[in-house]
Amino acid sequence: MTISLTDKVWHQLQIKEVVQFLGVDLAAGLSAAEVHRRQKDFGMNRVTARRATPAWMKFLQQFNQPLVYILLLAVAVTAFLREWVDSSVIFGVVIVNAIIGFLQESKAEKAIDALAKMVATETTVRRAGRKQRIHSEQLVPGDVVLLHSGDRVPADLRLFHLRNLHVDESALTGESLPVAKHLDPLALDTILAERKNLAYAGTLVTGGQAEGVVWGIGDQTETGRISHLISSVVELSTPLTKKIAHFSKLALWVILALAAATFAVGIARGENPTEMFMAAVALAVGAIPEGLPAAVTIVLAIGVSRMAKRRAIIRKLPAVETLGSTTVICSDKTGTLTENQMTVQEIYAGGKVYLVTGVGYESKGDLRLDGAVVKVTEHPALTECFRAGVLCNDSQLLREEGRLKVQGDPTEAALIVAAEKGGLMHADTHRAAPRLDVIPFESEHMFHATLHEAHKGRVIFKVGALERLLEGCIDTLDERGATVALDKDAVHRAAEAMAKRGLRVLALARRHVDAQHVKLEHADVAGGLTFLGLQGMMDPARPEAIASVHECQRAGIAVKMITGDHLVTARAIAGLIGLKGREELGQLVALSGRELEGVSDSDLPEVAERTAVFARVAPEQKLRLVKALQARGHVVAMTGDGVNDAPALKQADIGVAMGISGTDVAKGAAAMILTDDNFASIEAAVEEGRGVFDNLTKFIAWTLPTNMGEALVLLVAIMFGTVLPVLPVQLLWVNMMTAVLLGLMLVFEPKENSLMARPPRDPKRPLLTLSLMIRIGMVSLIMLLGAFWLFFWELQVEEATEAAARTAVINVIVLVEIAFLFNCRSLNNSVFVIGWFTNWWAITGSLAMTGAQLLFTYAPVMNKLFHTAPIGADSWLRIGAVACVAFVAVEIEKWIRYGRRRGEYVVPE
């Protein structure tokens, strides 16, 4: 018998159709021979792992960058010149850069491995008429699987028998509550989160029992499909790597073109080819920004260190900067914007509405009526409402590793915590009223009932959906606890008010019975009940998430909620945290997954742009939304913690996973992991990212005049046929020493004030703006004119040697760089505004570079190595004058461009 599993819609089929198609006897299961045959046909129940890139290939890939090509060119040139020390130093920079990149990015994607682990469990099956425990990898289509509370579902199943089955599918669908399953066939277009007659691989049984027949294993499961989505996602470059790559390619071709032009001009003038070749080499060496790759790596590594202190682990270096350029954050709801801990927030009892403070499973909080804190013992109706919630309850809270975790249903846990806030402790309440019998919750009945031995006789408590419970109530309690007539309209109004605020509403009732009642039947709870009240609960928004969403929006970043939870709940949470988007009738417009299916790919980017809330969304739709926003030119950050978030996390420009509640799959797909699961840490990440980009821009703006100025000095000398004012080995000294002692000091520049007061940087904006290019050109020109003026002054007026004149030129280049370093500490503000002593690294580096130049000028060994000679005090005065001109010129240019008074801070561009 040949079976094709790909063309069936399993949730739509009757059980008998499933049995017939899969060729299985549900009472006996498959025979051993049939299992063996199907394992040969379908393979093992495991997710196929991708072939990993070998470590040696990952290391070699670190060299596949234009800037590294430039550095390797510098290595070749210096080796050709037999300057072995310089060649070794530059090659060392290349190797260190590659090792750092390799170590940061060698943590290969583990998403597929984590998915495989999710189904790598033992499971109970019925084969050949008897129960067996087998490894889940041995399952085949048609196997009959038996599920119990606490089991992880081993494959995709069509359920055919169940009792009170609840499954936690939050990691797969985003649904914050366990899903009550049933057996009825469903419509063809039923979305993943509502296919309640199926159980999916990797989800967790929280309560009840069931039997199901396997229809999907390994790659054919929903979990397997997600692994395919992850592996098919293309790795995106970040805004930083795009700009650096573009700049590097441009620099590579410009340098090669200038060197070739230099050689060609010299030959055309009849110069010696060997001398012209050496001059072209000198120009290339001067123009290569040797320190740039190291600076990029170091500034990002420092960003990683800073982020770690702020509870964010960076898996890939460029991710630090990407958040700084983010224009949209797409956030999951459950566990990211919310606590992922159901919390009672309102209680209707005795005709009064009480507010419950505090969030989560910690019993910190109180009860308030009209704003005043109340003592629960003074409110009998409220006390009875709490008592019903604790006694008609099968769950408990356990403390593990300092955190309270639910053993059972989160909804029941919320009832326990609310009662403890009112002083009714779980253990004491159960001791005072031992349970005698129970009717467990079943989805078709929508209630849970228990029988207890209380001090005033036996009592039944019933908790469930209002529509199933209120019809059996004949009276209620007033505020003092006396029995009064029931106003059902008032109860419905109170329930509707709670539901509009996104609360899940549970009704509670009781019935006193005589001592002969020892067993609980459905007839006992069908009528004669006293209505005790309503408890409205929700998975509350994190208080810090509210503040961080506000800060992100103030920084010009759009925040969107993409969740698998219900539409009303999602909209309510969005309103609480202050999401901004298109509104209708005073409410945020929210789209469901089903509505999203009807939006074409061409219309989706615009819809995604103006909608802030997406609910009941499938994994493919999350991925589709991220792509749609990227199509609008956005830099997208995606936060999440579930399996269902993984494909979108990987597709996003930066994926941010939750470290505590996040699944291994989500962590493997993300570029950054928040160790405290706190959305507020994203605000810190955005700020750090913007600071990283600022400091990199400052370094590039500082280093380019050096390379450009040196290239211009050589180019002009060749064009006019003069003696070279500097030698290649001297340029290498300048480039390497200043990059380390001066340029890298900008890496430690503190973040500027009001960094979060500006909108996100336009991803299409060039790395260097026109104003910065003008400034770079101006400093390069000053360096060019100053170098030639000093060179010829030393030769003709002071009658110095060529070695002394070249020494003066090298020193003027370095001193101009020191002056420009302090200009570049802020691209828009004067150093007098930001403060001279706010970056001691810059001062220390400048002093160290000055000391190095004194050795370069006066130490005999340096004179021999670098062909330099001592210069007099008057030469230093002229050198200092040129540096002062450069510094003052830039400060005047800033003042003219931004027109600000001294002491007034300018928000960075």
Coordinates of N, CA and C in Angstrom, one line a residue, residues 47-48 50 111-112 115 118 156 169-174 192 200-201 203 218-233 617-623 642-650 663 665-666 669:
V47 N 13.8 15.9 11.9 CA 14.0 17.1 11.0 C 15.3 17.0 10.4
T48 N 15.3 17.1 9.0 CA 16.6 17.0 8.3 C 17.5 18.2 8.6
R50 N 20.6 20.8 8.1 CA 21.4 21.3 6.9 C 22.9 20.9 7.0
A111 N 19.2 26.4 14.8 CA 17.8 26.4 14.8 C 17.3 25.0 14.4
I112 N 17.9 24.4 13.4 CA 17.4 23.1 12.9 C 17.7 22.0 13.9
L115 N 15.1 22.2 16.6 CA 13.8 21.7 16.1 C 13.8 20.2 16.2
M118 N 13.2 19.0 19.7 CA 11.9 19.1 20.2 C 11.1 17.9 19.9
D156 N 2.9 15.1 14.2 CA 1.6 15.7 14.0 C 0.5 14.6 14.0
E169 N 0.4 25.4 22.9 CA 0.9 25.6 21.5 C 1.5 27.0 21.4
S170 N 1.9 27.6 22.5 CA 2.3 29.0 22.4 C 3.6 29.1 21.6
A171 N 4.5 28.1 21.7 CA 5.8 28.2 21.0 C 5.5 28.1 19.5
L172 N 4.4 27.5 19.1 CA 4.2 27.3 17.7 C 3.2 28.3 17.1
T173 N 2.2 28.7 17.8 CA 1.2 29.6 17.3 C 1.1 31.0 17.9
G174 N 1.8 31.1 19.1 CA 1.7 32.4 19.8 C 0.5 32.5 20.8
L192 N -4.1 27.7 11.3 CA -3.3 26.8 12.1 C -3.6 26.8 13.6
Y200 N 0.2 19.1 17.4 CA 1.4 19.3 16.6 C 2.7 18.9 17.3
A201 N 3.6 18.4 16.5 CA 4.9 17.9 17.1 C 5.6 19.1 17.8
T203 N 4.7 20.5 20.7 CA 3.8 21.2 21.6 C 3.7 20.3 22.9
G218 N 8.8 14.1 10.9 CA 10.0 14.8 10.4 C 9.7 16.1 9.7
D219 N 10.2 16.2 8.5 CA 10.1 17.4 7.7 C 8.6 17.7 7.3
Q220 N 7.7 16.7 7.4 CA 6.3 16.9 7.0 C 5.5 17.5 8.1
T221 N 6.0 17.6 9.3 CA 5.3 18.2 10.4 C 5.3 19.8 10.3
E222 N 4.5 20.4 11.0 CA 4.5 21.9 11.1 C 5.9 22.4 11.5
T223 N 6.4 21.7 12.5 CA 7.8 22.0 13.0 C 8.8 21.9 11.9
G224 N 8.7 20.8 11.1 CA 9.6 20.6 10.0 C 9.4 21.6 8.9
R225 N 8.2 22.0 8.7 CA 8.0 23.1 7.7 C 8.6 24.4 8.1
I226 N 8.6 24.7 9.4 CA 9.2 25.9 9.9 C 10.7 25.8 9.7
S227 N 11.3 24.6 9.9 CA 12.7 24.4 9.7 C 13.1 24.7 8.3
H228 N 12.2 24.4 7.4 CA 12.5 24.6 5.9 C 12.4 26.1 5.7
L229 N 11.4 26.8 6.3 CA 11.3 28.3 6.2 C 12.6 28.9 6.7
I230 N 13.1 28.4 7.8 CA 14.4 29.0 8.4 C 15.5 28.8 7.4
S231 N 15.7 27.6 6.9 CA 16.8 27.3 6.1 C 16.7 27.9 4.7
S232 N 15.5 28.3 4.3 CA 15.3 28.9 3.0 C 15.5 30.5 3.0
V233 N 15.5 31.0 4.2 CA 15.7 32.5 4.4 C 17.1 32.9 4.0
V617 N -1.8 35.2 13.5 CA -0.9 35.1 12.4 C -0.1 33.8 12.3
A618 N 0.0 33.2 11.2 CA 0.7 32.0 11.0 C 2.2 32.3 10.7
P619 N 3.1 31.3 10.9 CA 4.6 31.6 10.7 C 4.9 32.2 9.3
E620 N 4.2 31.6 8.3 CA 4.5 32.1 6.9 C 4.1 33.6 6.8
Q621 N 3.0 34.0 7.5 CA 2.5 35.3 7.4 C 3.5 36.3 8.1
K622 N 4.1 35.9 9.3 CA 5.1 36.7 9.9 C 6.2 37.0 9.0
L623 N 6.7 35.9 8.3 CA 7.8 36.1 7.4 C 7.4 37.0 6.3
G642 N 9.1 32.2 20.3 CA 8.6 30.9 20.0 C 9.1 30.3 18.7
V643 N 8.8 29.0 18.5 CA 9.2 28.4 17.3 C 8.6 29.1 16.1
N644 N 7.4 29.6 16.3 CA 6.7 30.3 15.2 C 7.4 31.6 14.8
D645 N 8.2 32.1 15.7 CA 8.9 33.4 15.3 C 10.2 33.2 14.5
A646 N 10.7 32.0 14.5 CA 12.1 31.7 14.0 C 12.3 32.2 12.6
P647 N 11.4 31.8 11.6 CA 11.7 32.2 10.2 C 11.7 33.7 10.1
A648 N 10.8 34.4 10.8 CA 10.8 35.9 10.7 C 12.0 36.5 11.4
L649 N 12.4 35.9 12.5 CA 13.6 36.4 13.2 C 14.9 36.3 12.3
K650 N 14.9 35.3 11.5 CA 16.1 35.1 10.6 C 16.0 36.0 9.4
T663 N 12.5 29.8 23.0 CA 12.9 28.4 22.6 C 14.3 28.4 22.0
V665 N 15.0 27.2 19.3 CA 14.8 27.5 17.9 C 14.9 29.0 17.6
A666 N 14.2 29.8 18.4 CA 14.2 31.2 18.3 C 15.6 31.8 18.5
A669 N 17.9 31.3 15.6 CA 17.6 32.1 14.4 C 17.9 33.6 14.6

